[in-house]
Amino acid sequence: MSVITISEAIKRISQTDPSSPLAVFQTEHPRRVNVVFANTVWSQKCIARGTWDFLGEFHRENLPEALKALEEYVEFMKDAA
């Protein structure tokens, strides 16, 4: 996966099985996030370190949490601009 729009991220999260969640990270581009499989070595290292850009691990069963985190990210990016 890669850097995608917020709406595309929501679409992917809504289709993702809980057994294979997606890790979502901020980017320097407003309204875009980096979405990767959460079970990769790289993702697990970033999650364990608590990197500043990590927004969360999401799947279709925690979609409301994903929507909230992504909405807060968009608001943050608006304020930073």
PDB file of C-alpha atoms in Angstrom:
ATOM      1  CA  MET A   1       0.000   0.000   0.000  1.00  0.00           C
ATOM      2  CA  SER A   2       1.028   3.602  -0.128  1.00  0.00           C
ATOM      3  CA  VAL A   3       0.065   7.227   0.264  1.00  0.00           C
ATOM      4  CA  ILE A   4      -3.621   7.614  -0.554  1.00  0.00           C
ATOM      5  CA  THR A   5      -6.452  10.060   0.027  1.00  0.00           C
ATOM      6  CA  ILE A   6      -8.474  10.022   3.229  1.00  0.00           C
ATOM      7  CA  SER A   7     -11.562   8.813   1.361  1.00  0.00           C
ATOM      8  CA  GLU A   8      -9.628   5.933  -0.213  1.00  0.00           C
ATOM      9  CA  ALA A   9      -8.202   5.037   3.205  1.00  0.00           C
ATOM     10  CA  ILE A  10     -11.712   4.899   4.672  1.00  0.00           C
ATOM     11  CA  LYS A  11     -12.841   2.666   1.815  1.00  0.00           C
ATOM     12  CA  ARG A  12      -9.933   0.263   2.374  1.00  0.00           C
ATOM     13  CA  ILE A  13     -10.390   0.225   6.143  1.00  0.00           C
ATOM     14  CA  SER A  14     -14.107  -0.541   5.750  1.00  0.00           C
ATOM     15  CA  GLN A  15     -13.201  -3.657   3.749  1.00  0.00           C
ATOM     16  CA  THR A  16     -10.317  -4.854   5.921  1.00  0.00           C
ATOM     17  CA  ASP A  17     -10.645  -7.987   8.017  1.00  0.00           C
ATOM     18  CA  PRO A  18      -9.752  -7.617  11.714  1.00  0.00           C
ATOM     19  CA  SER A  19      -7.214 -10.438  11.391  1.00  0.00           C
ATOM     20  CA  SER A  20      -5.161  -8.274   8.992  1.00  0.00           C
ATOM     21  CA  PRO A  21      -5.536  -4.640  10.099  1.00  0.00           C
ATOM     22  CA  LEU A  22      -4.077  -1.626   8.354  1.00  0.00           C
ATOM     23  CA  ALA A  23      -1.633   0.765  10.004  1.00  0.00           C
ATOM     24  CA  VAL A  24      -2.290   4.382   9.117  1.00  0.00           C
ATOM     25  CA  PHE A  25       0.386   7.075   9.287  1.00  0.00           C
ATOM     26  CA  GLN A  26       0.317  10.823   8.731  1.00  0.00           C
ATOM     27  CA  THR A  27       2.055  12.351   5.733  1.00  0.00           C
ATOM     28  CA  GLU A  28       3.192  15.870   4.991  1.00  0.00           C
ATOM     29  CA  HIS A  29       0.381  16.173   2.452  1.00  0.00           C
ATOM     30  CA  PRO A  30      -3.000  17.398   3.683  1.00  0.00           C
ATOM     31  CA  ARG A  31      -5.807  14.899   3.160  1.00  0.00           C
ATOM     32  CA  ARG A  32      -3.422  12.024   2.453  1.00  0.00           C
ATOM     33  CA  VAL A  33      -2.209   9.211   4.670  1.00  0.00           C
ATOM     34  CA  ASN A  34       0.214   6.328   4.331  1.00  0.00           C
ATOM     35  CA  VAL A  35      -1.685   3.045   4.669  1.00  0.00           C
ATOM     36  CA  VAL A  36       0.221  -0.225   5.076  1.00  0.00           C
ATOM     37  CA  PHE A  37      -0.498  -3.660   6.458  1.00  0.00           C
ATOM     38  CA  ALA A  38      -0.049  -3.514  10.236  1.00  0.00           C
ATOM     39  CA  ASN A  39       1.556  -6.945  10.455  1.00  0.00           C
ATOM     40  CA  THR A  40       4.714  -6.079   8.511  1.00  0.00           C
ATOM     41  CA  VAL A  41       8.048  -5.845  10.319  1.00  0.00           C
ATOM     42  CA  TRP A  42       8.341  -2.134   9.486  1.00  0.00           C
ATOM     43  CA  SER A  43       4.831  -1.366  10.729  1.00  0.00           C
ATOM     44  CA  GLN A  44       5.325  -3.308  13.945  1.00  0.00           C
ATOM     45  CA  LYS A  45       8.583  -1.454  14.670  1.00  0.00           C
ATOM     46  CA  CYS A  46       6.908   1.921  14.120  1.00  0.00           C
ATOM     47  CA  ILE A  47       3.949   0.956  16.286  1.00  0.00           C
ATOM     48  CA  ALA A  48       6.205  -0.335  19.079  1.00  0.00           C
ATOM     49  CA  ARG A  49       8.318   2.845  19.014  1.00  0.00           C
ATOM     50  CA  GLY A  50       5.230   5.017  19.047  1.00  0.00           C
ATOM     51  CA  THR A  51       6.321   7.168  16.113  1.00  0.00           C
ATOM     52  CA  TRP A  52       4.748  10.629  15.977  1.00  0.00           C
ATOM     53  CA  ASP A  53       3.046   9.983  12.657  1.00  0.00           C
ATOM     54  CA  PHE A  54       1.165   6.796  13.650  1.00  0.00           C
ATOM     55  CA  LEU A  55      -2.605   7.350  13.643  1.00  0.00           C
ATOM     56  CA  GLY A  56      -3.681   3.819  14.496  1.00  0.00           C
ATOM     57  CA  GLU A  57      -4.409   0.259  13.446  1.00  0.00           C
ATOM     58  CA  PHE A  58      -7.789  -0.033  11.797  1.00  0.00           C
ATOM     59  CA  HIS A  59     -10.153  -2.579  10.251  1.00  0.00           C
ATOM     60  CA  ARG A  60     -13.853  -2.762   9.443  1.00  0.00           C
ATOM     61  CA  GLU A  61     -14.866  -3.529  13.037  1.00  0.00           C
ATOM     62  CA  ASN A  62     -13.273  -0.358  14.439  1.00  0.00           C
ATOM     63  CA  LEU A  63     -14.231   1.904  11.544  1.00  0.00           C
ATOM     64  CA  PRO A  64     -15.777   4.538  13.877  1.00  0.00           C
ATOM     65  CA  GLU A  65     -12.391   4.901  15.624  1.00  0.00           C
ATOM     66  CA  ALA A  66     -10.698   5.239  12.237  1.00  0.00           C
ATOM     67  CA  LEU A  67     -13.151   7.900  11.115  1.00  0.00           C
ATOM     68  CA  LYS A  68     -12.536   9.883  14.308  1.00  0.00           C
ATOM     69  CA  ALA A  69      -8.739   9.635  14.016  1.00  0.00           C
ATOM     70  CA  LEU A  70      -8.779  10.644  10.355  1.00  0.00           C
ATOM     71  CA  GLU A  71     -11.161  13.542  11.028  1.00  0.00           C
ATOM     72  CA  GLU A  72      -8.852  14.806  13.794  1.00  0.00           C
ATOM     73  CA  TYR A  73      -5.885  14.482  11.449  1.00  0.00           C
ATOM     74  CA  VAL A  74      -7.610  16.562   8.758  1.00  0.00           C
ATOM     75  CA  GLU A  75      -8.507  19.232  11.335  1.00  0.00           C
ATOM     76  CA  PHE A  76      -4.918  19.273  12.615  1.00  0.00           C
ATOM     77  CA  MET A  77      -3.572  19.716   9.093  1.00  0.00           C
ATOM     78  CA  LYS A  78      -6.013  22.611   8.485  1.00  0.00           C
ATOM     79  CA  ASP A  79      -4.810  24.327  11.647  1.00  0.00           C
ATOM     80  CA  ALA A  80      -1.162  23.775  10.741  1.00  0.00           C
ATOM     81  CA  ALA A  81      -1.566  25.302   7.284  1.00  0.00           C
TER      82      ALA A  81
END
